Coordinates of C-alpha atoms in Angstrom, one line a residue:
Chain A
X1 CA -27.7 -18.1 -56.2
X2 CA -27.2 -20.9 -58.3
X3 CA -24.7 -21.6 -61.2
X4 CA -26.5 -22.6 -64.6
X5 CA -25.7 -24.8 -67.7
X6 CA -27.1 -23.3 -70.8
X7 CA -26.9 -25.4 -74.3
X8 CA -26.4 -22.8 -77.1
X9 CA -26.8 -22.8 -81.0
X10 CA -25.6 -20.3 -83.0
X11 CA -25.0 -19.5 -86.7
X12 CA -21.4 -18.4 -86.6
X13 CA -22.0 -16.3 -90.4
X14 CA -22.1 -12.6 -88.0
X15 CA -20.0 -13.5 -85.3
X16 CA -16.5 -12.5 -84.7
X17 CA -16.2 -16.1 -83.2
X18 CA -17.5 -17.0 -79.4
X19 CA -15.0 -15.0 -76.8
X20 CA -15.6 -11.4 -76.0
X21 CA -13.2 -8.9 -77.5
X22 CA -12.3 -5.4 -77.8
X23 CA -14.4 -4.9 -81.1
X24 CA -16.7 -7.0 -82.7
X25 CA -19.7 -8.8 -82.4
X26 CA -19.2 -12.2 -80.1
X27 CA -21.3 -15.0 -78.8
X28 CA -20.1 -14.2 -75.1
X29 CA -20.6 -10.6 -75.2
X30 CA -24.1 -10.9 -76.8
X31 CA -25.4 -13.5 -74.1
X32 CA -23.7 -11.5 -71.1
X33 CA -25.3 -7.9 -72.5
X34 CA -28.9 -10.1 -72.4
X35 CA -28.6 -11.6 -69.0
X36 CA -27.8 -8.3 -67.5
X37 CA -30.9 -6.7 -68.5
X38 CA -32.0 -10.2 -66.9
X39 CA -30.7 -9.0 -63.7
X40 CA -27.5 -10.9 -63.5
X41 CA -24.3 -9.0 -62.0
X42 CA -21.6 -12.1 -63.0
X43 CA -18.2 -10.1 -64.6
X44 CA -17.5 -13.3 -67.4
X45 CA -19.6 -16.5 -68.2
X46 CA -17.5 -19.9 -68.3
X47 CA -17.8 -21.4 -71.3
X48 CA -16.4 -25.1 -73.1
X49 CA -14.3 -23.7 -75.3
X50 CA -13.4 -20.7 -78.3
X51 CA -15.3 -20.9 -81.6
X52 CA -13.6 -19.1 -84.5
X53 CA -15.1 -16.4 -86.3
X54 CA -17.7 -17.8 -88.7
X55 CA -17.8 -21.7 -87.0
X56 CA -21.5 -22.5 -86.0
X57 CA -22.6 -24.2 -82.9
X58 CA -25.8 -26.6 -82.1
X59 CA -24.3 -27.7 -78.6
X60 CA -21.9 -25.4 -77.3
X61 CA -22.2 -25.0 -73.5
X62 CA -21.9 -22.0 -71.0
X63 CA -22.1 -21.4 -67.3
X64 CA -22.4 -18.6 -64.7
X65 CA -24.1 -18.2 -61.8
X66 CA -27.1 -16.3 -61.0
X67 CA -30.1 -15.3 -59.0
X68 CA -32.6 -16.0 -61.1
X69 CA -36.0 -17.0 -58.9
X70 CA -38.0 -18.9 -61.7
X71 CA -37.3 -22.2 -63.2
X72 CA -34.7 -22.7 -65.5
X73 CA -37.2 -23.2 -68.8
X74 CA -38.5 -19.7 -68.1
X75 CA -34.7 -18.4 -68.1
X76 CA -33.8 -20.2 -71.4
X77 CA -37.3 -18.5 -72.4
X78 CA -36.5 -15.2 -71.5
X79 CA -33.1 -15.1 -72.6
X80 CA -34.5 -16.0 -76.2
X81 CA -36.6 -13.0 -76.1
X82 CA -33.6 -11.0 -76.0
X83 CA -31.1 -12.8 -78.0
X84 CA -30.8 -11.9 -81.9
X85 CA -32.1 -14.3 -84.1
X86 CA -28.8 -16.1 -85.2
X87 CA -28.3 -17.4 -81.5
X88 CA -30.3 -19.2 -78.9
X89 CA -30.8 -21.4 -75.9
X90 CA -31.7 -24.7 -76.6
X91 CA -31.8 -25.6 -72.7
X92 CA -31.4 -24.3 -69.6
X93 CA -30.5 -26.7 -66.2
X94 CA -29.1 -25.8 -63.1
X95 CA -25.7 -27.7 -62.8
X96 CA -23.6 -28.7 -59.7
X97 CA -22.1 -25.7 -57.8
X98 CA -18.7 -26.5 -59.3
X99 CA -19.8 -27.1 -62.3
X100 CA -17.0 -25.9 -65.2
X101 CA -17.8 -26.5 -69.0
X102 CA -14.3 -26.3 -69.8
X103 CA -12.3 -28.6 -67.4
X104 CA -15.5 -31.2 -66.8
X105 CA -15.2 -32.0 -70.5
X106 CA -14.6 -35.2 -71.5
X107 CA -16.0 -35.0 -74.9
X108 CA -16.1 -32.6 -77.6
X109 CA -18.2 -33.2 -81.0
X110 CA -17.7 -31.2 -84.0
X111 CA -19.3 -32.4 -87.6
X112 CA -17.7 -30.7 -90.9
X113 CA -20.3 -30.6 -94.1
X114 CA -19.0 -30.3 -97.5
X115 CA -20.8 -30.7 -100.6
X116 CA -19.2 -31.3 -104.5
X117 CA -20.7 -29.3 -107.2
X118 CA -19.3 -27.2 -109.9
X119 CA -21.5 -24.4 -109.6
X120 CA -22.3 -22.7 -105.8
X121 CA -25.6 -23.7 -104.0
X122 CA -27.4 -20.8 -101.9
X123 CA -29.3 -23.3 -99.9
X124 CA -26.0 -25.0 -99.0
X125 CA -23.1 -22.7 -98.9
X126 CA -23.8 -21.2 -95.7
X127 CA -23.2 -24.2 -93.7
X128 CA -20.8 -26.3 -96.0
X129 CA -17.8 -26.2 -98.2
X130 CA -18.1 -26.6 -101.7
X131 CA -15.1 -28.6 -103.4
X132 CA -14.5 -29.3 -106.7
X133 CA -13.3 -31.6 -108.2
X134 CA -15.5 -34.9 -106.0
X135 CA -13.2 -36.4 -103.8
X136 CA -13.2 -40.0 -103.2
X137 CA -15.1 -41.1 -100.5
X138 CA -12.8 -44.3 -100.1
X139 CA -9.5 -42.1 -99.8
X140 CA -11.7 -40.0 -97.1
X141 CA -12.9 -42.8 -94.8
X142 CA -9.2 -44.3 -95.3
X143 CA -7.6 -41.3 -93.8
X144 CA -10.3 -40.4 -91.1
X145 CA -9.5 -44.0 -90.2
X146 CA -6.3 -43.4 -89.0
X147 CA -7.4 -41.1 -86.7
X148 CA -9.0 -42.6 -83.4
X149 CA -6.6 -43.2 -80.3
X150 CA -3.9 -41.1 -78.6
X151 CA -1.7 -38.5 -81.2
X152 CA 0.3 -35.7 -81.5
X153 CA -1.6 -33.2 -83.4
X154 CA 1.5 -31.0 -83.9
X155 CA 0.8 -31.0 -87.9
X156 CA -2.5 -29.8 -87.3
X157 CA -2.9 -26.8 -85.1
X158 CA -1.7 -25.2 -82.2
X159 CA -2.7 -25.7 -78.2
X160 CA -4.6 -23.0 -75.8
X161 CA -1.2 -22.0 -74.3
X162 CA 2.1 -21.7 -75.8
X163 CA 4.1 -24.6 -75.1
X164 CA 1.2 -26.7 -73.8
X165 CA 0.5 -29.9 -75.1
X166 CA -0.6 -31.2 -78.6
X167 CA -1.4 -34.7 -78.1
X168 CA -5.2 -34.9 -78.1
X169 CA -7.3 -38.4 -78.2
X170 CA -9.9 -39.2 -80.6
X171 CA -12.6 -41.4 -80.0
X172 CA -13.9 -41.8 -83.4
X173 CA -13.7 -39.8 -86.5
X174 CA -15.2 -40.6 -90.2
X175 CA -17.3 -39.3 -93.4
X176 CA -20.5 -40.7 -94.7
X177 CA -21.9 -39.4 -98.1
X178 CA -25.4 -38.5 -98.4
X179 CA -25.8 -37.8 -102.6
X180 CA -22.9 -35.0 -103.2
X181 CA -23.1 -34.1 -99.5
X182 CA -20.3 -35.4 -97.9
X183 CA -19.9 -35.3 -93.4
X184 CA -17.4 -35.8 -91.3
X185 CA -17.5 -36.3 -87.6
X186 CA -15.1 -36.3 -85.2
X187 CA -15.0 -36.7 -81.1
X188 CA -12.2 -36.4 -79.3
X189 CA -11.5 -35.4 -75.3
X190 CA -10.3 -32.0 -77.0
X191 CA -9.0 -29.8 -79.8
X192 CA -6.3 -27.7 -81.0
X193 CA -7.1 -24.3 -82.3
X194 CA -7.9 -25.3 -86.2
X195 CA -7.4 -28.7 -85.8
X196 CA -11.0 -30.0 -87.1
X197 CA -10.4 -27.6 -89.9
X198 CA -7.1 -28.5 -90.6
X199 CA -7.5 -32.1 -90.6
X200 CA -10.9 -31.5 -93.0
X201 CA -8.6 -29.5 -95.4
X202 CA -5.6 -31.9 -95.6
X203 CA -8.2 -35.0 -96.0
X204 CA -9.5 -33.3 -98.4
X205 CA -5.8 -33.4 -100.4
X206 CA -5.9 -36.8 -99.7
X207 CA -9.6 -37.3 -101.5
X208 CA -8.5 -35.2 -104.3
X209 CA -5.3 -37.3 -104.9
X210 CA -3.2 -34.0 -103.7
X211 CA -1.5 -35.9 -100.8
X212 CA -0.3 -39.3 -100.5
X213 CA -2.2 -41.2 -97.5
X214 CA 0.6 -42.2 -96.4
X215 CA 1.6 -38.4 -95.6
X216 CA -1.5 -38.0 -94.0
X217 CA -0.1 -40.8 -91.7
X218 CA 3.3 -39.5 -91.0
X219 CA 1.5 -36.2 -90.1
X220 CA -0.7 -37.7 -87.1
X221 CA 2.1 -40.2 -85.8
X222 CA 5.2 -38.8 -86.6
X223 CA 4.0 -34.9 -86.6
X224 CA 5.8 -34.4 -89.7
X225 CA 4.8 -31.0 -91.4
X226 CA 2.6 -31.0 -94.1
X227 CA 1.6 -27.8 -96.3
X228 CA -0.6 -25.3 -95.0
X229 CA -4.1 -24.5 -95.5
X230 CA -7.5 -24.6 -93.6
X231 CA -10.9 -25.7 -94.4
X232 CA -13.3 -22.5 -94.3
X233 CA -15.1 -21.7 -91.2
X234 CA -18.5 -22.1 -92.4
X235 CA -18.6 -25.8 -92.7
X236 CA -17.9 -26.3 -89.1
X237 CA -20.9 -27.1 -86.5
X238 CA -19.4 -27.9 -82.7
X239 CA -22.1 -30.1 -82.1
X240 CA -21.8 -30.9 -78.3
X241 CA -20.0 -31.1 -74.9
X242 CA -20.0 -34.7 -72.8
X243 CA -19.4 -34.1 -69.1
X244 CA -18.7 -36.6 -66.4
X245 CA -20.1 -36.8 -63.1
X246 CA -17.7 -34.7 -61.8
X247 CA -14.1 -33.0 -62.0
X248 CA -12.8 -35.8 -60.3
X249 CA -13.8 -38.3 -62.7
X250 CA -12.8 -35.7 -65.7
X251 CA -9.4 -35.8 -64.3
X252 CA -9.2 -39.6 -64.4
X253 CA -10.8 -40.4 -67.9
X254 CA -8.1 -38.0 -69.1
X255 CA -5.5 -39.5 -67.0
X256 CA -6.7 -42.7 -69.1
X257 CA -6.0 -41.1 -71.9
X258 CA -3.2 -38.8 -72.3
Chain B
X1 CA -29.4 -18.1 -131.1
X2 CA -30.4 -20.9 -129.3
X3 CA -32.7 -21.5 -126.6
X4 CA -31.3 -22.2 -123.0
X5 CA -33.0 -23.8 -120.2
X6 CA -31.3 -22.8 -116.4
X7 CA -31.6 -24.6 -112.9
X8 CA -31.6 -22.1 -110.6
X9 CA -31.8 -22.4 -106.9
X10 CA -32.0 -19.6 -104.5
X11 CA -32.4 -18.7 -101.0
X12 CA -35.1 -16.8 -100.9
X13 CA -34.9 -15.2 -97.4
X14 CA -33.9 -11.5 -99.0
X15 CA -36.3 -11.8 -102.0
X16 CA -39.6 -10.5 -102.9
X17 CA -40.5 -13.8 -104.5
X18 CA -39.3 -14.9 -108.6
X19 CA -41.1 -12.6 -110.1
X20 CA -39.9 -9.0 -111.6
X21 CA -42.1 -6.2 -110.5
X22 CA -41.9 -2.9 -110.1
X23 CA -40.0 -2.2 -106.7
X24 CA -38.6 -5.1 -104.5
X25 CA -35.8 -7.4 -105.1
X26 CA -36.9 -10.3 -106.9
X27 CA -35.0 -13.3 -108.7
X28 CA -36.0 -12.7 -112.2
X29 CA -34.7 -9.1 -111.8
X30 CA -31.5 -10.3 -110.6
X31 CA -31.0 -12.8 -112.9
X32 CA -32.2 -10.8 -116.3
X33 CA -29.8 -7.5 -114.8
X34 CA -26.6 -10.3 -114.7
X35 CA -28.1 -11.6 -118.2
X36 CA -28.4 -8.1 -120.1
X37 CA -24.6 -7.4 -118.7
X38 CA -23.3 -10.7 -120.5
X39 CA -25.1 -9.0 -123.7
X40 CA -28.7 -10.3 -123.4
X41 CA -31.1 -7.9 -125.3
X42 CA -34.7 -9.8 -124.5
X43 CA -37.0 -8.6 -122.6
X44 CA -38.1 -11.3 -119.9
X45 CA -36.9 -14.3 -119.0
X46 CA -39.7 -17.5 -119.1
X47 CA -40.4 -19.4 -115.7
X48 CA -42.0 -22.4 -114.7
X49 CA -43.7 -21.0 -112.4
X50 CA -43.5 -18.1 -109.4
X51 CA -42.3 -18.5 -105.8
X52 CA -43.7 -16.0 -102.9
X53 CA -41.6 -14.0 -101.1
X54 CA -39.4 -15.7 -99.1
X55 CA -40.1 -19.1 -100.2
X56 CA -36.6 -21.0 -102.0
X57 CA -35.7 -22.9 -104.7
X58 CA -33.1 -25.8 -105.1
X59 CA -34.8 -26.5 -109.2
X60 CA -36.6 -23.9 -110.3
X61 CA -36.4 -23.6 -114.0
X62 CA -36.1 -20.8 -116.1
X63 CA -35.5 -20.3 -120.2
X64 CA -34.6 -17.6 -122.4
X65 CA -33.0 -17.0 -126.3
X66 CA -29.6 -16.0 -126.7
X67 CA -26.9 -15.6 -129.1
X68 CA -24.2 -16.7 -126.5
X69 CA -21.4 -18.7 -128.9
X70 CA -20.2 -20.2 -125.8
X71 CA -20.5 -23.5 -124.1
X72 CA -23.5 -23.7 -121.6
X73 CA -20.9 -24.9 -119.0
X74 CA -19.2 -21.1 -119.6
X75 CA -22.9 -19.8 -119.7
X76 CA -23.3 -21.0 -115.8
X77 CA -20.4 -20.0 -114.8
X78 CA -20.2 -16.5 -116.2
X79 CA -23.8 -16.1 -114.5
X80 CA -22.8 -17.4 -111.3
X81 CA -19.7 -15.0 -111.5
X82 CA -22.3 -11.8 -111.6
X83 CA -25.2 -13.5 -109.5
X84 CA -25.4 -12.3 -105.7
X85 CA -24.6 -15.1 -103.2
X86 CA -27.8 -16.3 -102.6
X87 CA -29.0 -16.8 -105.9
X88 CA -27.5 -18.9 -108.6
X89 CA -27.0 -21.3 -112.1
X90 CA -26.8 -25.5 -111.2
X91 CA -27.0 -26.1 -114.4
X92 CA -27.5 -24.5 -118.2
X93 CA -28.5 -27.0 -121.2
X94 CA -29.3 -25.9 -124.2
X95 CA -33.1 -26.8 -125.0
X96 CA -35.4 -27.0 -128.0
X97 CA -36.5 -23.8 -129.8
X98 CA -39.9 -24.2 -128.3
X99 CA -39.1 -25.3 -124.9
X100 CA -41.7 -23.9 -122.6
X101 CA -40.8 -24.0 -118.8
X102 CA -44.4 -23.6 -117.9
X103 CA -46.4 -25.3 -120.3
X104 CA -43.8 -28.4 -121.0
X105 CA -43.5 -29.4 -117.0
X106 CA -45.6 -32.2 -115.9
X107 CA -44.7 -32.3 -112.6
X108 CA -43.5 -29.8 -109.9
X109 CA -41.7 -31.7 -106.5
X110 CA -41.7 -29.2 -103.2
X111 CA -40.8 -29.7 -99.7
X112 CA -41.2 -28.9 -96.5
X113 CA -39.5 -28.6 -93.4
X114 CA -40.4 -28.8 -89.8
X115 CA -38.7 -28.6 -86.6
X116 CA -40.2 -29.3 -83.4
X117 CA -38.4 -27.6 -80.2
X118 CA -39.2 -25.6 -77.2
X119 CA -36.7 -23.5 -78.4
X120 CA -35.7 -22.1 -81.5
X121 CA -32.7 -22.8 -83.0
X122 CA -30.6 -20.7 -85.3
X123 CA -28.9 -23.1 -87.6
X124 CA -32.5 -24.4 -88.6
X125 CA -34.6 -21.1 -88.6
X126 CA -34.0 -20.2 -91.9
X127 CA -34.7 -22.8 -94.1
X128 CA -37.6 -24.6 -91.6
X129 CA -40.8 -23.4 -89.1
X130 CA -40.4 -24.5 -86.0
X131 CA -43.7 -26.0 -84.3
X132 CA -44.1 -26.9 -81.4
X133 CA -45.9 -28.6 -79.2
X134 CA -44.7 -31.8 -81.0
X135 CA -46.9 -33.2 -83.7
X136 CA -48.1 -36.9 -84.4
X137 CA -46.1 -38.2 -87.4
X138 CA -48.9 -41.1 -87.5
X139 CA -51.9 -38.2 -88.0
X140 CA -49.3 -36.2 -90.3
X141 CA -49.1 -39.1 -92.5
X142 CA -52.5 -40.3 -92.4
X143 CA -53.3 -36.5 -93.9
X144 CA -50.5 -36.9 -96.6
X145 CA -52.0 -40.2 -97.6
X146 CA -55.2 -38.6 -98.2
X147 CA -53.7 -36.2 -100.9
X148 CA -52.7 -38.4 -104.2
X149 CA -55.0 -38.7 -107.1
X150 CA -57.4 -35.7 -109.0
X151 CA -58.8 -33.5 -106.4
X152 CA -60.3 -29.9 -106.5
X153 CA -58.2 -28.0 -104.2
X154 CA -60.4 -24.8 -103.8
X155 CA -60.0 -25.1 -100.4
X156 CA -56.4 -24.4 -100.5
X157 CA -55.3 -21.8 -102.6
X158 CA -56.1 -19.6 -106.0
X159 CA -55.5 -20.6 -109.6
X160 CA -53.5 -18.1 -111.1
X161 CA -56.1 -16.9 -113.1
X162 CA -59.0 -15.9 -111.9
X163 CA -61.8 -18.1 -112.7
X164 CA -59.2 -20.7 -113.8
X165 CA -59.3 -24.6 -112.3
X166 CA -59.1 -25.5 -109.1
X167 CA -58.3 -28.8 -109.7
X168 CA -54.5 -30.7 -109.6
X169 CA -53.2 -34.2 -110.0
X170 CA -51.1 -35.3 -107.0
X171 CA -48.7 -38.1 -108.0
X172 CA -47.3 -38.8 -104.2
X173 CA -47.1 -36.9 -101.1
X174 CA -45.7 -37.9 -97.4
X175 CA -44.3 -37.0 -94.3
X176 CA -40.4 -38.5 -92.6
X177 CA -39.1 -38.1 -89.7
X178 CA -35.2 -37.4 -88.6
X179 CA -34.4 -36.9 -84.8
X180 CA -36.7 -33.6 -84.4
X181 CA -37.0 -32.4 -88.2
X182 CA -40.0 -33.3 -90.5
X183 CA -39.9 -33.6 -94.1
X184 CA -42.9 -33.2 -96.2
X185 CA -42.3 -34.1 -100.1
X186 CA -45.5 -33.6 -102.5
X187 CA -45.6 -34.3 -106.5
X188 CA -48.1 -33.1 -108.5
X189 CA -48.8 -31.6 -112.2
X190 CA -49.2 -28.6 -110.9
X191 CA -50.1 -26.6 -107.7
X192 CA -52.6 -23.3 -107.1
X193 CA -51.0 -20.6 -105.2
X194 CA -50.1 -20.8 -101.4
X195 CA -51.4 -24.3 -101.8
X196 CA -48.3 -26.1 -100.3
X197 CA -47.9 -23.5 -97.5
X198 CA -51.7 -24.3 -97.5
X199 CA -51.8 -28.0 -96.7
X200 CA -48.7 -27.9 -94.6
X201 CA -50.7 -25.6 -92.3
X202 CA -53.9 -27.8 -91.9
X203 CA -51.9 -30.8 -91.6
X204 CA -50.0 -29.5 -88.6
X205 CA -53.7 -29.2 -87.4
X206 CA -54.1 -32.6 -87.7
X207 CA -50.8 -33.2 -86.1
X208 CA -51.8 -31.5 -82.9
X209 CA -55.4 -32.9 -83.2
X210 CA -56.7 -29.4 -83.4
X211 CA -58.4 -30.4 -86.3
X212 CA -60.0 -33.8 -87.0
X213 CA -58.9 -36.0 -90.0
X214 CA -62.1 -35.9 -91.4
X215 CA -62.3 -32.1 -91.9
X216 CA -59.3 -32.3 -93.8
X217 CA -60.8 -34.9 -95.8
X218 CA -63.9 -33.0 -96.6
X219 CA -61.9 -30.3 -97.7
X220 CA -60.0 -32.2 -99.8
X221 CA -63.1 -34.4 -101.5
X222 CA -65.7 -31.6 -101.4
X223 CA -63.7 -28.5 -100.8
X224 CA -65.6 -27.7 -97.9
X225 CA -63.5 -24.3 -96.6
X226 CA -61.1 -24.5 -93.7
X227 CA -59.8 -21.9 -91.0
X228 CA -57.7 -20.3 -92.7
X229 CA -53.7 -20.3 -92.1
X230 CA -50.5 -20.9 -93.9
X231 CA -47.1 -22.4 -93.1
X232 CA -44.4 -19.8 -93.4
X233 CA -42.7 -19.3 -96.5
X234 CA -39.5 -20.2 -95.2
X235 CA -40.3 -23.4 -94.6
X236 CA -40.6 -24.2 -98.3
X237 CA -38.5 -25.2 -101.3
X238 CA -39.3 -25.9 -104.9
X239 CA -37.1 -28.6 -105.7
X240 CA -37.4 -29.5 -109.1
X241 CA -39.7 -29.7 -112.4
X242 CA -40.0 -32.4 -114.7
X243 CA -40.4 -32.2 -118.0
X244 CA -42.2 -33.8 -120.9
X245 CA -40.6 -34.7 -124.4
X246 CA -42.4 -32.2 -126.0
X247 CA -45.4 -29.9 -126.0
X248 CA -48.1 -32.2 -127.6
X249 CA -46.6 -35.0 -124.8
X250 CA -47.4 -32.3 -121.9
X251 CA -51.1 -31.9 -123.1
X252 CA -51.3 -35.6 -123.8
X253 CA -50.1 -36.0 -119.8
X254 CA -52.3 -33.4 -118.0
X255 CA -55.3 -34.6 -120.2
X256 CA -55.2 -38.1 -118.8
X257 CA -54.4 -36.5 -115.4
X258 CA -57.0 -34.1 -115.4

């Protein structure tokens, strides 16, 4: 027996988000119903953390243990075989005993694609948001700016359990434009539920000359309320997990931090 | 009546190609049902050219008469109102009364994408063909640099008339790398059928030095046949079409060219 790391990617457009559920078609219960015809007898994989229904993944991570008996390439292999074609395995290692992708995490990565047209793209609007009118990229970078270091995220979503904390740290966050596609990217030691999407969406007022910067501000250091709305799922890619060595260190980098 | 010229672009993963025909879901079928609904009454749309089944489009252009007494701005936006979601208007200009999307274009631009991984990875698999084991950009290129100038393609595809020249103009053609993805970009006056998917194919020969640089040559400067193969069509976008000033200026172009 030996507990496994697996890198997944998935195209979130047919999934009822990542965590198994009564009904509806999930990440977890569509990896777990494949390894069990792989043999494995596990209850619940581990995973980093929820996706909503519709976000995408290149790098989300998962873990369980198993007795496999071949070499971690041929599980990723043979999990593939069986997987549908909207999610996959991108690697497959065997990780520490204790291994957990959840509290190990130091690091989460999430990158948000928009694009500015005034007609809809088919080759684009599956993985992006399309606003209209442009947004100024100035205005954009200005309020991602404010972003990095230690906040209260209260404005901006909620946390895992009720009356846990919102204070989150971000290690860097901005957009670059690439002709009318514009991306943001953002890493921080963790997430509230929404909070990529939220913060996209009220940038967004910001670039459109909606919202006053300096509301934008008062939201991330004073959590003052600011009006509702979210940017739509399908723009958002969690992009990867960073782990250190161990739990012990994962404790005291966010000791460091929060 | 007037005379309006569309750029449309598609995803063409649930099409039977551009062109109408007697069963299958095509784009031109899809696009003249939407047309005859906003009061269209003629009987097929002109094209600058057809796409195969499953191949997209980000600039394919199309042209038709109409008596529409609206702005072209309303005209894309009342098409892109009835259009499915993976097909629709960028743009709609009126054009001259004898615009010809086929015989006015002087130069078509396609690309095509390549990922190399172990794995595959649904975020990419739609729009890209994922090769692996990894290729040699160097030999990639070296095959790309081979293609500009007035060459009979024979070995790569079928006029679309029988009997009809083989031969085509490239204006520029090469390979980039980002991370893991490869991007091949060609320009030429024209192109014979599957010859894109054609030349992708051999090249990734090349890549893997399965095939020597010098066979690729021959077939290229004395169409001396290849084994046969073809990237997928997914892999593949028409991207745009250029346009002439007029008719007599297309001739005047391809007759220097060719």
């Amino acid at each position: 027996m030996a507990r496994y790391k697996l890198i997944l990617a998935y195209d979130g457009t047919h999934f009822q988000g990542f965590q198994r559920q009564g009904k509806g078609r999930t990440v977890q219960q569509e990896l777990e119903k494949v390894l069990k015809q792989l043999g494995w007898e596990g209850s619940s994989i581990l995973s980093a953390g929820r996706t909503d229904t519709g976000v995408h993944a290149s790098g989300q991570v998962v873990a369980f243990d198993f007795d496999w008996g071949h070499s971690s390439a041929e599980l990723a292999s043979a999990l593939n075989a069986g997987l549908p074609p909207d999610l996959a395995v991108k690697e497959a290692v065997e990780a520490g005993e204790h291994f957990h992708p959840r509290y190990d995490a130091v690091e989460r990565s999430y990158r948000y694609h928009i694009y500015t047209a005034n007609q809809r793209d088919p080759l684009r609007e599956r993985f992006a948001w399309r606003v209209a009118p442009a947004l100024s990229l100035e205005r954009l970078q200005a309020a991602a700016g404010l972003l990095p270091g230690r906040h209260d995220f209260a404005a901006f979503g909620n946390p895992p359990r009720p009356g846990g904390s919102t204070t989150r740290y971000i290690y860097s966050a901005g957009w670059r434009a690439e002709g009318d596609d514009l991306y943001f990217e953002v890493h921080g030691n963790a997430f509230l539920y929404h909070m990529v999407r939220r913060l996209v969406f009220t940038m967004v007022q910001v670039g459109q000359e909606r919202l006053r910067l300096e509301d934008f501000a008062s939201a991330i250091n004073e959590t003052r309320p600011l009006p509702p709305g979210l940017a739509p799922a399908q723009g958002l890619v969690l992009v990867g997990v960073r782990y250190a060595a161990n739990r012990q260190e994962a404790v005291r980098i966010m000791k460091t931090l929060l």
